[in-house]
Coordinates of C-alpha atoms in Angstrom, one line a residue:
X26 CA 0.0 0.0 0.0
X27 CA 1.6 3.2 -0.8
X28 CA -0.7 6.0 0.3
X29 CA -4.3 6.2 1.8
X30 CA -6.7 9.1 1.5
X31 CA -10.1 9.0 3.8
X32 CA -12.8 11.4 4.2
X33 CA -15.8 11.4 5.5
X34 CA -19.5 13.7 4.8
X35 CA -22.2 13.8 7.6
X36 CA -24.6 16.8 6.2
X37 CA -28.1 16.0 5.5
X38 CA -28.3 16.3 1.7
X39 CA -32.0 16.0 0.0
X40 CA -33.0 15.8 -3.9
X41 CA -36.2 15.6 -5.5
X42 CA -34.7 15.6 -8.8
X43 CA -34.2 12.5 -11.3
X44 CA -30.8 13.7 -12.6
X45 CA -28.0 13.1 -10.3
X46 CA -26.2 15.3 -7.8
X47 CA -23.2 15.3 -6.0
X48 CA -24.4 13.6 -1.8
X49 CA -21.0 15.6 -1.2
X50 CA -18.5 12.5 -0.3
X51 CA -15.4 13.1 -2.3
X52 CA -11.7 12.2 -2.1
X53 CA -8.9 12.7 -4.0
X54 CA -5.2 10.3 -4.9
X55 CA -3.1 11.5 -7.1
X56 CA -1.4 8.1 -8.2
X57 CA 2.3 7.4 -7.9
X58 CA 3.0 5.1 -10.9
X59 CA 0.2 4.7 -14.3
X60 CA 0.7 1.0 -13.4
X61 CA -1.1 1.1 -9.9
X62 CA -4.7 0.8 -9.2
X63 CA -6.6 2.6 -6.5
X64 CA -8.7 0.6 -4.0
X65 CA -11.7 2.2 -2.7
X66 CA -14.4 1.6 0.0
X67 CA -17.4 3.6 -0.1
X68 CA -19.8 3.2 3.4
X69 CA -23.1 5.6 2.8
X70 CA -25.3 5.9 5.5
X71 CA -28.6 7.6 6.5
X72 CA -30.7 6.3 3.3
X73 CA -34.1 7.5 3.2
X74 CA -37.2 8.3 1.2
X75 CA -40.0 10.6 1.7
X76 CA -42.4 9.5 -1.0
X77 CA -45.3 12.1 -1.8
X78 CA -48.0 11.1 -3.3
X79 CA -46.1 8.1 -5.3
X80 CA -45.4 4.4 -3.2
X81 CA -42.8 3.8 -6.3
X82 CA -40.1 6.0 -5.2
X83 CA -37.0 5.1 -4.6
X84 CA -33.2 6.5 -4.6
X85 CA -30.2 5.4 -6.7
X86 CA -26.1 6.2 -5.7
X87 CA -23.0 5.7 -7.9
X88 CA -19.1 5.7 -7.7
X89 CA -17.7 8.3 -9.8
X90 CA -14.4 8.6 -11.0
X91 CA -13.6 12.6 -12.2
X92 CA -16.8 13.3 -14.5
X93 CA -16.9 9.4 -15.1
X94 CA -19.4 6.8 -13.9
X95 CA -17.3 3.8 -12.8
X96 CA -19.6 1.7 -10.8
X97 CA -23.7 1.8 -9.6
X98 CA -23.7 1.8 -5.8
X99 CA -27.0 1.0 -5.3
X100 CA -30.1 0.9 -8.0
X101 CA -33.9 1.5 -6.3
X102 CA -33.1 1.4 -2.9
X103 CA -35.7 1.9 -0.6
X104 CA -38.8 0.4 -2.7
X105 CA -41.5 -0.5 -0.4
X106 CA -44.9 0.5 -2.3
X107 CA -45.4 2.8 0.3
X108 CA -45.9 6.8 0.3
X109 CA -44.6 6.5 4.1
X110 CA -41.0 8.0 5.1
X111 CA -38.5 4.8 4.7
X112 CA -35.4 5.1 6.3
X113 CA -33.3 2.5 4.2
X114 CA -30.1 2.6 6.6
X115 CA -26.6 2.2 4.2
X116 CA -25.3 0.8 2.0
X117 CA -21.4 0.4 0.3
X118 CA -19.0 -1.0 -2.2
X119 CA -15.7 -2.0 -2.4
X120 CA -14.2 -1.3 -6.0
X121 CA -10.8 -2.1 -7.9
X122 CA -10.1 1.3 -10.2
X123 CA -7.2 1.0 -12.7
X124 CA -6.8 4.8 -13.4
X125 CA -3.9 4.4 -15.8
X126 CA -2.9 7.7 -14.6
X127 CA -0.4 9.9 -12.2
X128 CA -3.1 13.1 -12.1
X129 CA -5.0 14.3 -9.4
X130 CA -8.5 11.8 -9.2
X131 CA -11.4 12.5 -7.8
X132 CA -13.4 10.3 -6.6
X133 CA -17.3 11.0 -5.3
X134 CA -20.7 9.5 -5.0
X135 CA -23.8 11.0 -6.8
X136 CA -27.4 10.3 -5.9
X137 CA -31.1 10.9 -7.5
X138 CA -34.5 9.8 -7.0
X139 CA -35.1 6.7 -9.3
X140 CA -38.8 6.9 -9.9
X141 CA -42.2 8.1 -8.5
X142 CA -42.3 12.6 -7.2
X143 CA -40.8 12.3 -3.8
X144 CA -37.7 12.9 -2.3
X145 CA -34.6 11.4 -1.5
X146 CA -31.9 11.5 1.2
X147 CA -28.7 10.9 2.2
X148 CA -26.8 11.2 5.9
X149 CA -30.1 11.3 7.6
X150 CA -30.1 12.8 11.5
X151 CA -26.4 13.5 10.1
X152 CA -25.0 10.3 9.9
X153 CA -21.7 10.0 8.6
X154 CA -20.8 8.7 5.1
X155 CA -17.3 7.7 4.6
X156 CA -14.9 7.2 1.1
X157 CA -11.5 5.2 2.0
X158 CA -8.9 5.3 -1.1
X159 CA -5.8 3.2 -1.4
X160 CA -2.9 3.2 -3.6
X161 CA -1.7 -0.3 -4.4
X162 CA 1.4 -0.7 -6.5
X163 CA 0.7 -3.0 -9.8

């Protein structure tokens, strides 16, 4: 392991929208070597829904390297064909990136409602979300 970056994000974020949006958990590596791969560990917390007048909705997070989708987190989380607050919990991945590259990276997670009018939240009550990157040689 040559170098590890962790932050952390713990400020209620809300979006009604069905485009993505930055939940505000980012890091950033700037690799050592093109042939080394970063090893990340994403660990969101405080999932929830607040559904309106539509039992369908539900909320979607993904990895994102720079302006690049790498990896879907989580797809329709929270679907419960209910119109009722759900407070999902977390959710996480683990993920091998091979950047190919020895620029600054950054890496972040983006959210959006999947379906139905509601709206959808991360780091509920302020929960803490946290993004762990690794540098391992290759």
């Amino acid at each position: 392991m040559l170098q590890v970056v962790n932050s952390s994000y713990s400020t209620e974020t809300d979006s009604t929208s069905a485009t993505y949006a930055d939940t505000g958990l980012t890091a950033s590596i700037t690799p050592s070597s093109t042939s080394n791969y970063i090893l990340i560990f994403v660990n969101h917390t405080g999932l929830a829904k607040f559904s309106g007048s539509a039992a369908d909705t539900r909320i979607n997070i993904r990895l994102m390297r720079d302006s690049s989708q790498i990896t879907l987190i989580e797809s329709r989380a929270g679907w419960n064909n209910s119109t009722q607050y759900n407070f999902i919990g977390g959710t996480g991945t683990t993920f091998k990136d091979t950047p190919s590259s020895t620029s600054s990276i950054t890496y972040k997670t983006q959210f959006k409602r999947d379906a139905g009018n509601g709206t959808v939240r991360v780091n509920d009550n302020a929960c803490t979300s946290t993004i762990t990157l690794m540098e391992i040689a290759g």
